[in-house]
Amino acid sequence: MASVSISSPSKPSPTPEDAAAKKHHNKEGKGFINPWESYHDIKPWQFMRYVFLGKMLGERRDPDITPPTVPVHKPDFLPSRETKTLRATWLGHACFYVEFPGGLRVLFDPVFTQRCSPISFMGPKRYTDMPCQIEDIPYIDAVVISHNHYDHLSHPTLVKILEKHKNVQFFVPLGNKPWFDKLGFKNATELDWWEERELRISAAEGAEKELSATISCLPCQHTSARGAFDRAHTLWASWSIASGGKKVWFGGDTGYRAVPKIDNGEFDYGGQHAELPHCPAFKQIGELRGPFDLGLIPIGAYDPRYLMSPMHANPYDSVNIFVDTKCKRALGIHWGTWVLTQEDVLEPPQMLRKALKWKGLDEDGVFEVCDIGDSREY
């Protein structure tokens, strides 16, 4: 039986000077806010107008999901915990399985269901197949959750994980632990932005030595909700995982800047929009917690920009986040699985190539995408 220890680090990592002020805590109500000029709230009626009237008004279209779209392959997980490199496998949307040197195995934002919805027969349905099942993953020591939206937090998936991996530890942003406790997931640790924990696991299955990691909860620009009346009641976050001499930054789901409604085809990093405020948290992350060997950075679900940009990065935002956070390499996430917005399903990687060239970063492999089920080593 594995023995697990979770504690505050003896030598805490640096934090911003204003971290103690907790400006992201809602002082005038329940829950949390994005405390930056780079964010503004999109009102529910704006979404409803877009969803229900958008087609009739010619403002919304459904992207073509006719196959082929994103190739899907059966993952080739390592048969043991032995590896000298950092290995990351994309399992669709924001889900990545990361194998660290030293043996630690971490699963980010797992959703192994056909729909990302509270209702099994309604809501966004996969247009690409699941590359595997939870039962196919040999080891899972920690599950890291960015926030509680249904395309990132899946109750049926967590049940399956816990059935096979009894000692798995869940790491969640502040306010999410009561949900985990209520549903019987007892191994949940919740953290606020800039907080961190040391995870140590002895006698883990297949491990010849103690597994250890430093797990840090970090800011991002997003929101949360599981229902109609709990918007922003729980926190959203990005994460840093350091283990075996390697460090990964997981962006989860985030925006970078709020873009107003502009003419179709107009480049929103040009002209009068070039100097729109951007989220300063990513530069703080890079300066205080970077550099990172690998960034898992969202690149999809961004169109229309006037609705989505406060919460979802497009690839031009993504390359700025990549630079700000001081990631040495990056893989694109948050695309290729469900239709959540109206950009073409293969547009995110195409736009990413253009954005890298625009930023002067068009070197092979510096920030790339892979097929679902494929792995990259660093």
mmCIF file of C-alpha atoms in Angstrom:
data_model
loop_
_atom_site.group_PDB
_atom_site.id
_atom_site.type_symbol
_atom_site.label_atom_id
_atom_site.label_comp_id
_atom_site.label_asym_id
_atom_site.label_seq_id
_atom_site.Cartn_x
_atom_site.Cartn_y
_atom_site.Cartn_z
ATOM 1 C CA MET A 1 0.000 0.000 0.000
ATOM 2 C CA ALA A 2 1.402 3.365 -1.020
ATOM 3 C CA SER A 3 2.026 6.017 1.613
ATOM 4 C CA VAL A 4 1.273 9.602 0.601
ATOM 5 C CA SER A 5 2.521 12.812 2.185
ATOM 6 C CA ILE A 6 1.379 16.288 1.142
ATOM 7 C CA SER A 7 3.001 19.244 2.885
ATOM 8 C CA SER A 8 3.995 22.854 2.462
ATOM 9 C CA PRO A 9 7.542 23.202 1.096
ATOM 10 C CA SER A 10 10.297 24.006 3.558
ATOM 11 C CA LYS A 11 11.655 26.567 1.088
ATOM 12 C CA PRO A 12 8.658 28.275 -0.552
ATOM 13 C CA SER A 13 8.973 29.604 -4.074
ATOM 14 C CA PRO A 14 8.843 33.377 -4.613
ATOM 15 C CA THR A 15 5.476 35.102 -4.984
ATOM 16 C CA PRO A 16 4.434 38.551 -6.283
ATOM 17 C CA GLU A 17 4.555 41.423 -3.826
ATOM 18 C CA ASP A 18 0.782 41.797 -3.937
ATOM 19 C CA ALA A 19 -0.049 38.091 -3.613
ATOM 20 C CA ALA A 20 -1.109 38.477 0.023
ATOM 21 C CA ALA A 21 -3.765 41.028 -0.984
ATOM 22 C CA LYS A 22 -5.619 38.272 -2.873
ATOM 23 C CA LYS A 23 -7.140 40.707 -5.342
ATOM 24 C CA HIS A 24 -8.779 37.791 -7.168
ATOM 25 C CA HIS A 25 -11.029 37.075 -4.161
ATOM 26 C CA ASN A 26 -14.399 38.750 -4.626
ATOM 27 C CA LYS A 27 -14.580 41.249 -1.747
ATOM 28 C CA GLU A 28 -18.138 42.273 -2.689
ATOM 29 C CA GLY A 29 -19.700 38.855 -3.011
ATOM 30 C CA LYS A 30 -19.052 35.136 -3.220
ATOM 31 C CA GLY A 31 -16.239 33.554 -5.145
ATOM 32 C CA PHE A 32 -13.536 35.031 -7.328
ATOM 33 C CA ILE A 33 -12.787 37.595 -10.045
ATOM 34 C CA ASN A 34 -10.151 38.306 -12.681
ATOM 35 C CA PRO A 35 -8.486 41.418 -11.195
ATOM 36 C CA TRP A 36 -6.986 42.821 -14.406
ATOM 37 C CA GLU A 37 -7.867 45.351 -17.116
ATOM 38 C CA SER A 38 -7.330 42.541 -19.621
ATOM 39 C CA TYR A 39 -10.631 40.949 -18.619
ATOM 40 C CA HIS A 40 -14.248 41.988 -18.835
ATOM 41 C CA ASP A 41 -17.358 39.976 -18.097
ATOM 42 C CA ILE A 42 -19.483 38.727 -20.956
ATOM 43 C CA LYS A 43 -23.107 38.921 -19.859
ATOM 44 C CA PRO A 44 -25.286 35.796 -20.050
ATOM 45 C CA TRP A 45 -27.702 37.544 -22.416
ATOM 46 C CA GLN A 46 -24.843 38.123 -24.870
ATOM 47 C CA PHE A 47 -24.156 34.397 -25.002
ATOM 48 C CA MET A 48 -27.852 33.582 -25.282
ATOM 49 C CA ARG A 49 -28.265 36.043 -28.142
ATOM 50 C CA TYR A 50 -25.303 34.499 -29.955
ATOM 51 C CA VAL A 51 -26.418 30.893 -29.369
ATOM 52 C CA PHE A 52 -30.129 31.263 -30.131
ATOM 53 C CA LEU A 53 -30.252 34.182 -32.576
ATOM 54 C CA GLY A 54 -26.769 34.090 -34.065
ATOM 55 C CA LYS A 55 -27.621 31.874 -37.014
ATOM 56 C CA MET A 56 -30.773 33.787 -37.886
ATOM 57 C CA LEU A 57 -28.835 37.065 -37.763
ATOM 58 C CA GLY A 58 -25.960 35.654 -39.791
ATOM 59 C CA GLU A 59 -23.532 36.023 -36.869
ATOM 60 C CA ARG A 60 -22.932 32.345 -36.096
ATOM 61 C CA ARG A 61 -21.970 29.314 -38.116
ATOM 62 C CA ASP A 62 -21.251 25.699 -37.294
ATOM 63 C CA PRO A 63 -17.813 24.468 -38.348
ATOM 64 C CA ASP A 64 -17.564 21.424 -40.595
ATOM 65 C CA ILE A 65 -16.687 18.298 -38.583
ATOM 66 C CA THR A 66 -16.822 15.868 -41.498
ATOM 67 C CA PRO A 67 -13.896 13.418 -41.193
ATOM 68 C CA PRO A 68 -10.999 13.461 -41.575
ATOM 69 C CA THR A 69 -10.155 16.111 -38.984
ATOM 70 C CA VAL A 70 -7.544 15.483 -36.292
ATOM 71 C CA PRO A 71 -5.844 12.056 -36.551
ATOM 72 C CA VAL A 72 -6.297 9.793 -33.531
ATOM 73 C CA HIS A 73 -3.828 7.066 -32.553
ATOM 74 C CA LYS A 74 -3.737 4.553 -29.742
ATOM 75 C CA PRO A 75 -1.268 5.903 -27.169
ATOM 76 C CA ASP A 76 1.979 4.078 -26.530
ATOM 77 C CA PHE A 77 2.379 4.464 -22.773
ATOM 78 C CA LEU A 78 5.645 3.374 -21.209
ATOM 79 C CA PRO A 79 5.357 -0.162 -19.746
ATOM 80 C CA SER A 80 7.227 0.824 -16.573
ATOM 81 C CA ARG A 81 8.055 3.939 -14.595
ATOM 82 C CA GLU A 82 11.588 4.034 -15.986
ATOM 83 C CA THR A 83 12.286 7.024 -18.202
ATOM 84 C CA LYS A 84 15.138 9.508 -18.438
ATOM 85 C CA THR A 85 13.133 12.078 -20.370
ATOM 86 C CA LEU A 86 9.968 14.107 -19.857
ATOM 87 C CA ARG A 87 7.214 12.492 -21.936
ATOM 88 C CA ALA A 88 3.838 14.094 -22.728
ATOM 89 C CA THR A 89 0.905 12.367 -24.466
ATOM 90 C CA TRP A 90 -2.130 14.266 -25.761
ATOM 91 C CA LEU A 91 -5.409 12.504 -24.988
ATOM 92 C CA GLY A 92 -7.696 15.132 -26.556
ATOM 93 C CA HIS A 93 -8.831 18.679 -25.709
ATOM 94 C CA ALA A 94 -6.985 19.819 -22.543
ATOM 95 C CA CYS A 95 -6.089 16.321 -21.323
ATOM 96 C CA PHE A 96 -2.417 15.403 -21.227
ATOM 97 C CA TYR A 97 -0.698 12.462 -19.565
ATOM 98 C CA VAL A 98 2.818 13.371 -18.453
ATOM 99 C CA GLU A 99 5.502 10.836 -17.528
ATOM 100 C CA PHE A 100 8.260 12.474 -15.493
ATOM 101 C CA PRO A 101 11.820 11.220 -15.032
ATOM 102 C CA GLY A 102 11.936 9.513 -11.672
ATOM 103 C CA GLY A 103 8.587 7.811 -12.189
ATOM 104 C CA LEU A 104 5.824 10.299 -11.321
ATOM 105 C CA ARG A 105 2.751 10.121 -13.583
ATOM 106 C CA VAL A 106 0.304 13.047 -13.805
ATOM 107 C CA LEU A 107 -2.992 13.366 -15.688
ATOM 108 C CA PHE A 108 -4.293 16.858 -16.493
ATOM 109 C CA ASP A 109 -7.999 17.714 -16.969
ATOM 110 C CA PRO A 110 -9.191 14.211 -17.922
ATOM 111 C CA VAL A 111 -12.585 13.972 -19.650
ATOM 112 C CA PHE A 112 -13.245 10.476 -21.014
ATOM 113 C CA THR A 113 -16.883 10.861 -22.044
ATOM 114 C CA GLN A 114 -18.603 11.362 -25.387
ATOM 115 C CA ARG A 115 -20.120 14.684 -24.321
ATOM 116 C CA CYS A 116 -18.766 17.484 -22.140
ATOM 117 C CA SER A 117 -22.089 18.273 -20.527
ATOM 118 C CA PRO A 118 -24.098 17.727 -17.336
ATOM 119 C CA ILE A 119 -26.516 15.685 -19.479
ATOM 120 C CA SER A 120 -25.332 12.485 -21.163
ATOM 121 C CA PHE A 121 -27.564 12.905 -24.243
ATOM 122 C CA MET A 122 -27.162 16.649 -24.858
ATOM 123 C CA GLY A 123 -24.323 19.113 -25.195
ATOM 124 C CA PRO A 124 -21.117 19.151 -27.241
ATOM 125 C CA LYS A 125 -20.314 15.701 -28.650
ATOM 126 C CA ARG A 126 -16.868 14.473 -29.652
ATOM 127 C CA TYR A 127 -16.021 14.723 -33.324
ATOM 128 C CA THR A 128 -12.764 12.811 -32.715
ATOM 129 C CA ASP A 129 -12.614 9.446 -30.959
ATOM 130 C CA MET A 130 -11.162 8.890 -27.530
ATOM 131 C CA PRO A 131 -7.666 7.489 -28.089
ATOM 132 C CA CYS A 132 -7.913 5.097 -25.136
ATOM 133 C CA GLN A 133 -9.823 4.370 -21.955
ATOM 134 C CA ILE A 134 -8.835 5.157 -18.389
ATOM 135 C CA GLU A 135 -8.222 1.443 -17.871
ATOM 136 C CA ASP A 136 -5.431 1.594 -20.482
ATOM 137 C CA ILE A 137 -3.338 4.079 -18.502
ATOM 138 C CA PRO A 138 -0.845 2.089 -16.396
ATOM 139 C CA TYR A 139 -0.094 4.556 -13.583
ATOM 140 C CA ILE A 140 -1.798 7.721 -12.348
ATOM 141 C CA ASP A 141 -0.342 9.325 -9.226
ATOM 142 C CA ALA A 142 -1.922 12.756 -9.457
ATOM 143 C CA VAL A 143 -4.841 14.313 -11.318
ATOM 144 C CA VAL A 144 -4.599 18.080 -11.765
ATOM 145 C CA ILE A 145 -7.781 20.053 -12.540
ATOM 146 C CA SER A 146 -7.725 23.596 -13.950
ATOM 147 C CA HIS A 147 -11.381 24.491 -13.190
ATOM 148 C CA ASN A 148 -14.853 22.995 -13.000
ATOM 149 C CA HIS A 149 -16.266 23.490 -16.512
ATOM 150 C CA TYR A 150 -17.553 20.232 -17.981
ATOM 151 C CA ASP A 151 -14.881 20.030 -20.673
ATOM 152 C CA HIS A 152 -12.246 19.972 -17.913
ATOM 153 C CA LEU A 153 -13.884 18.304 -14.906
ATOM 154 C CA SER A 154 -15.772 15.060 -15.513
ATOM 155 C CA HIS A 155 -17.374 13.166 -12.639
ATOM 156 C CA PRO A 156 -17.757 9.848 -14.546
ATOM 157 C CA THR A 157 -14.084 10.024 -15.545
ATOM 158 C CA LEU A 158 -12.895 10.629 -11.993
ATOM 159 C CA VAL A 159 -14.947 7.667 -10.770
ATOM 160 C CA LYS A 160 -13.162 5.407 -13.272
ATOM 161 C CA ILE A 161 -9.771 6.786 -12.285
ATOM 162 C CA LEU A 162 -10.377 6.124 -8.611
ATOM 163 C CA GLU A 163 -11.630 2.597 -9.303
ATOM 164 C CA LYS A 164 -8.271 1.605 -10.808
ATOM 165 C CA HIS A 165 -5.895 3.960 -8.999
ATOM 166 C CA LYS A 166 -6.939 3.904 -5.346
ATOM 167 C CA ASN A 167 -4.138 6.161 -4.120
ATOM 168 C CA VAL A 168 -4.492 8.880 -6.749
ATOM 169 C CA GLN A 169 -4.258 12.444 -5.456
ATOM 170 C CA PHE A 170 -6.444 15.228 -6.867
ATOM 171 C CA PHE A 171 -5.183 18.818 -6.970
ATOM 172 C CA VAL A 172 -7.859 21.464 -7.539
ATOM 173 C CA PRO A 173 -8.241 25.259 -7.320
ATOM 174 C CA LEU A 174 -9.723 26.871 -4.218
ATOM 175 C CA GLY A 175 -13.401 26.188 -3.559
ATOM 176 C CA ASN A 176 -13.563 22.878 -5.439
ATOM 177 C CA LYS A 177 -12.764 20.511 -2.557
ATOM 178 C CA PRO A 178 -16.341 20.459 -1.162
ATOM 179 C CA TRP A 179 -17.559 19.101 -4.519
ATOM 180 C CA PHE A 180 -14.916 16.363 -4.386
ATOM 181 C CA ASP A 181 -15.689 15.527 -0.749
ATOM 182 C CA LYS A 182 -19.433 15.383 -1.359
ATOM 183 C CA LEU A 183 -18.980 12.898 -4.197
ATOM 184 C CA GLY A 184 -16.594 10.691 -2.264
ATOM 185 C CA PHE A 185 -13.227 11.751 -3.691
ATOM 186 C CA LYS A 186 -11.350 11.970 -0.410
ATOM 187 C CA ASN A 187 -7.851 12.559 -1.744
ATOM 188 C CA ALA A 188 -8.388 16.142 -2.908
ATOM 189 C CA THR A 189 -6.089 19.051 -2.083
ATOM 190 C CA GLU A 190 -7.267 22.556 -2.960
ATOM 191 C CA LEU A 191 -4.911 25.483 -3.431
ATOM 192 C CA ASP A 192 -5.138 29.210 -4.014
ATOM 193 C CA TRP A 193 -3.053 31.063 -6.592
ATOM 194 C CA TRP A 194 0.668 31.056 -5.750
ATOM 195 C CA GLU A 195 0.279 28.298 -3.150
ATOM 196 C CA GLU A 196 2.244 25.075 -3.540
ATOM 197 C CA ARG A 197 2.628 21.641 -1.978
ATOM 198 C CA GLU A 198 5.282 18.963 -1.828
ATOM 199 C CA LEU A 199 3.875 15.568 -2.839
ATOM 200 C CA ARG A 200 5.713 12.434 -1.726
ATOM 201 C CA ILE A 201 4.582 8.893 -2.484
ATOM 202 C CA SER A 202 6.412 5.861 -1.114
ATOM 203 C CA ALA A 203 5.771 2.259 -2.151
ATOM 204 C CA ALA A 204 3.809 3.348 -5.238
ATOM 205 C CA GLU A 205 2.886 0.561 -7.632
ATOM 206 C CA GLY A 206 5.788 -0.161 -9.982
ATOM 207 C CA ALA A 207 8.097 2.374 -8.323
ATOM 208 C CA GLU A 208 11.451 1.323 -6.891
ATOM 209 C CA LYS A 209 11.946 4.576 -4.975
ATOM 210 C CA GLU A 210 9.923 7.406 -3.461
ATOM 211 C CA LEU A 211 8.131 9.637 -5.949
ATOM 212 C CA SER A 212 8.156 13.367 -5.289
ATOM 213 C CA ALA A 213 6.940 16.596 -6.885
ATOM 214 C CA THR A 214 6.381 20.257 -6.194
ATOM 215 C CA ILE A 215 2.866 21.186 -7.305
ATOM 216 C CA SER A 216 2.039 24.876 -7.643
ATOM 217 C CA CYS A 217 -1.318 26.548 -8.249
ATOM 218 C CA LEU A 218 -0.879 29.625 -10.438
ATOM 219 C CA PRO A 219 -3.109 32.313 -11.989
ATOM 220 C CA CYS A 220 -4.867 32.346 -15.329
ATOM 221 C CA GLN A 221 -7.687 34.423 -16.829
ATOM 222 C CA HIS A 222 -10.938 32.487 -16.980
ATOM 223 C CA THR A 223 -14.051 31.744 -14.897
ATOM 224 C CA SER A 224 -15.988 28.738 -13.554
ATOM 225 C CA ALA A 225 -19.480 27.223 -13.245
ATOM 226 C CA ARG A 226 -21.211 23.856 -13.000
ATOM 227 C CA GLY A 227 -24.739 25.267 -13.168
ATOM 228 C CA ALA A 228 -26.779 28.380 -13.842
ATOM 229 C CA PHE A 229 -26.247 30.042 -10.451
ATOM 230 C CA ASP A 230 -22.659 29.301 -9.399
ATOM 231 C CA ARG A 231 -20.626 31.355 -11.845
ATOM 232 C CA ALA A 232 -17.157 32.150 -10.444
ATOM 233 C CA HIS A 233 -17.980 30.572 -7.075
ATOM 234 C CA THR A 234 -14.873 28.365 -7.376
ATOM 235 C CA LEU A 235 -11.419 29.335 -8.556
ATOM 236 C CA TRP A 236 -9.749 28.599 -11.915
ATOM 237 C CA ALA A 237 -6.004 28.113 -12.240
ATOM 238 C CA SER A 238 -2.955 27.144 -14.226
ATOM 239 C CA TRP A 239 -0.433 24.757 -12.636
ATOM 240 C CA SER A 240 3.258 24.012 -12.375
ATOM 241 C CA ILE A 241 4.534 20.487 -11.710
ATOM 242 C CA ALA A 242 8.225 19.941 -10.971
ATOM 243 C CA SER A 243 9.523 16.380 -10.637
ATOM 244 C CA GLY A 244 12.589 14.407 -11.629
ATOM 245 C CA GLY A 245 14.497 17.514 -12.633
ATOM 246 C CA LYS A 246 11.825 18.627 -15.141
ATOM 247 C CA LYS A 247 9.159 21.310 -14.840
ATOM 248 C CA VAL A 248 5.834 21.568 -16.709
ATOM 249 C CA TRP A 249 3.418 24.509 -16.889
ATOM 250 C CA PHE A 250 -0.202 23.575 -17.623
ATOM 251 C CA GLY A 251 -2.247 26.531 -18.858
ATOM 252 C CA GLY A 252 -5.592 24.749 -18.566
ATOM 253 C CA ASP A 253 -8.031 27.251 -20.032
ATOM 254 C CA THR A 254 -7.259 30.940 -20.221
ATOM 255 C CA GLY A 255 -7.658 34.217 -22.030
ATOM 256 C CA TYR A 256 -4.949 36.853 -22.459
ATOM 257 C CA ARG A 257 -6.726 40.055 -23.497
ATOM 258 C CA ALA A 258 -10.296 41.204 -24.101
ATOM 259 C CA VAL A 259 -10.886 42.128 -27.748
ATOM 260 C CA PRO A 260 -13.892 44.291 -28.734
ATOM 261 C CA LYS A 261 -16.192 43.497 -31.651
ATOM 262 C CA ILE A 262 -14.323 44.398 -34.838
ATOM 263 C CA ASP A 263 -14.756 43.845 -38.565
ATOM 264 C CA ASN A 264 -14.451 40.290 -39.830
ATOM 265 C CA GLY A 265 -10.942 39.589 -41.022
ATOM 266 C CA GLU A 266 -9.378 42.504 -39.115
ATOM 267 C CA PHE A 267 -6.192 41.516 -37.286
ATOM 268 C CA ASP A 268 -6.844 42.275 -33.619
ATOM 269 C CA TYR A 269 -3.153 42.723 -32.802
ATOM 270 C CA GLY A 270 -2.876 45.525 -35.347
ATOM 271 C CA GLY A 271 -3.830 49.189 -35.498
ATOM 272 C CA GLN A 272 -5.791 50.582 -32.592
ATOM 273 C CA HIS A 273 -6.024 47.131 -30.969
ATOM 274 C CA ALA A 274 -2.287 46.447 -30.780
ATOM 275 C CA GLU A 275 -1.955 47.898 -27.282
ATOM 276 C CA LEU A 276 -5.034 46.377 -25.620
ATOM 277 C CA PRO A 277 -4.250 45.447 -22.013
ATOM 278 C CA HIS A 278 -2.997 41.884 -21.571
ATOM 279 C CA CYS A 279 -2.965 39.714 -18.480
ATOM 280 C CA PRO A 280 0.172 40.461 -16.422
ATOM 281 C CA ALA A 281 0.021 37.184 -14.476
ATOM 282 C CA PHE A 282 1.842 35.163 -17.131
ATOM 283 C CA LYS A 283 4.931 37.331 -16.996
ATOM 284 C CA GLN A 284 4.889 37.000 -13.198
ATOM 285 C CA ILE A 285 4.690 33.230 -13.586
ATOM 286 C CA GLY A 286 7.667 33.227 -15.926
ATOM 287 C CA GLU A 287 9.763 35.534 -13.784
ATOM 288 C CA LEU A 288 8.952 33.903 -10.431
ATOM 289 C CA ARG A 289 8.429 30.224 -11.290
ATOM 290 C CA GLY A 290 9.979 29.711 -14.726
ATOM 291 C CA PRO A 291 11.630 28.654 -16.863
ATOM 292 C CA PHE A 292 9.615 25.566 -17.767
ATOM 293 C CA ASP A 293 10.814 22.639 -19.831
ATOM 294 C CA LEU A 294 7.351 22.271 -21.358
ATOM 295 C CA GLY A 295 4.227 24.401 -21.549
ATOM 296 C CA LEU A 296 0.815 22.908 -22.278
ATOM 297 C CA ILE A 297 -0.870 25.997 -23.685
ATOM 298 C CA PRO A 298 -4.466 26.409 -24.986
ATOM 299 C CA ILE A 299 -4.827 27.442 -28.643
ATOM 300 C CA GLY A 300 -8.521 26.840 -29.482
ATOM 301 C CA ALA A 301 -12.168 27.826 -28.824
ATOM 302 C CA TYR A 302 -11.644 31.534 -29.564
ATOM 303 C CA ASP A 303 -14.128 32.631 -32.254
ATOM 304 C CA PRO A 304 -15.978 35.029 -32.118
ATOM 305 C CA ARG A 305 -13.268 36.983 -30.386
ATOM 306 C CA TYR A 306 -15.516 39.645 -28.846
ATOM 307 C CA LEU A 307 -17.247 36.883 -26.855
ATOM 308 C CA MET A 308 -14.424 34.430 -26.259
ATOM 309 C CA SER A 309 -11.213 36.444 -25.950
ATOM 310 C CA PRO A 310 -11.570 37.330 -22.241
ATOM 311 C CA MET A 311 -11.600 33.604 -21.426
ATOM 312 C CA HIS A 312 -9.973 31.784 -24.370
ATOM 313 C CA ALA A 313 -6.627 32.486 -26.018
ATOM 314 C CA ASN A 314 -6.249 32.370 -29.767
ATOM 315 C CA PRO A 315 -2.838 31.280 -31.132
ATOM 316 C CA TYR A 316 -1.516 34.859 -31.234
ATOM 317 C CA ASP A 317 -2.350 35.144 -27.545
ATOM 318 C CA SER A 318 -0.873 31.676 -26.998
ATOM 319 C CA VAL A 319 2.559 32.562 -28.356
ATOM 320 C CA ASN A 320 2.608 35.645 -26.127
ATOM 321 C CA ILE A 321 1.719 33.458 -23.146
ATOM 322 C CA PHE A 322 4.513 31.083 -24.213
ATOM 323 C CA VAL A 323 7.047 33.907 -24.157
ATOM 324 C CA ASP A 324 5.714 35.474 -20.945
ATOM 325 C CA THR A 325 5.822 32.208 -18.985
ATOM 326 C CA LYS A 326 9.355 31.369 -20.188
ATOM 327 C CA CYS A 327 8.523 27.936 -21.533
ATOM 328 C CA LYS A 328 11.378 26.369 -23.492
ATOM 329 C CA ARG A 329 9.006 24.231 -25.580
ATOM 330 C CA ALA A 330 5.227 23.997 -25.814
ATOM 331 C CA LEU A 331 2.375 21.835 -27.075
ATOM 332 C CA GLY A 332 -1.035 23.187 -28.042
ATOM 333 C CA ILE A 333 -4.082 22.039 -26.078
ATOM 334 C CA HIS A 334 -7.803 22.878 -25.896
ATOM 335 C CA TRP A 335 -8.723 22.037 -29.482
ATOM 336 C CA GLY A 336 -9.499 19.098 -31.744
ATOM 337 C CA THR A 337 -12.177 17.362 -29.664
ATOM 338 C CA TRP A 338 -15.479 19.224 -29.193
ATOM 339 C CA VAL A 339 -17.043 22.067 -31.148
ATOM 340 C CA LEU A 340 -17.261 24.816 -28.534
ATOM 341 C CA THR A 341 -16.939 27.837 -30.831
ATOM 342 C CA GLN A 342 -17.155 28.614 -34.524
ATOM 343 C CA GLU A 343 -13.588 28.574 -35.893
ATOM 344 C CA ASP A 344 -12.825 25.748 -38.334
ATOM 345 C CA VAL A 345 -11.718 22.685 -36.394
ATOM 346 C CA LEU A 346 -8.270 22.623 -38.044
ATOM 347 C CA GLU A 347 -7.729 26.385 -37.864
ATOM 348 C CA PRO A 348 -5.938 26.544 -34.470
ATOM 349 C CA PRO A 349 -2.735 24.759 -35.589
ATOM 350 C CA GLN A 350 -2.772 26.632 -38.902
ATOM 351 C CA MET A 351 -3.065 29.957 -37.086
ATOM 352 C CA LEU A 352 -0.410 28.865 -34.599
ATOM 353 C CA ARG A 353 2.139 28.547 -37.401
ATOM 354 C CA LYS A 354 1.309 32.088 -38.553
ATOM 355 C CA ALA A 355 1.487 33.411 -34.993
ATOM 356 C CA LEU A 356 4.900 31.833 -34.389
ATOM 357 C CA LYS A 357 6.233 33.459 -37.547
ATOM 358 C CA TRP A 358 4.686 36.806 -36.491
ATOM 359 C CA LYS A 359 6.462 36.475 -33.127
ATOM 360 C CA GLY A 360 9.758 35.382 -34.681
ATOM 361 C CA LEU A 361 9.523 31.921 -33.130
ATOM 362 C CA ASP A 362 8.995 29.748 -36.200
ATOM 363 C CA GLU A 363 11.673 27.203 -35.288
ATOM 364 C CA ASP A 364 10.749 23.535 -35.675
ATOM 365 C CA GLY A 365 9.348 22.057 -32.489
ATOM 366 C CA VAL A 366 9.503 25.132 -30.276
ATOM 367 C CA PHE A 367 5.685 25.325 -30.017
ATOM 368 C CA GLU A 368 3.860 22.614 -31.905
ATOM 369 C CA VAL A 369 0.808 20.386 -31.966
ATOM 370 C CA CYS A 370 0.579 16.607 -32.168
ATOM 371 C CA ASP A 371 -2.045 14.067 -33.162
ATOM 372 C CA ILE A 372 -4.389 12.815 -30.446
ATOM 373 C CA GLY A 373 -2.692 9.859 -28.756
ATOM 374 C CA ASP A 374 0.812 10.890 -29.839
ATOM 375 C CA SER A 375 3.684 11.559 -27.425
ATOM 376 C CA ARG A 376 6.581 13.997 -27.393
ATOM 377 C CA GLU A 377 9.784 13.670 -25.356
ATOM 378 C CA TYR A 378 11.853 16.488 -23.850
#
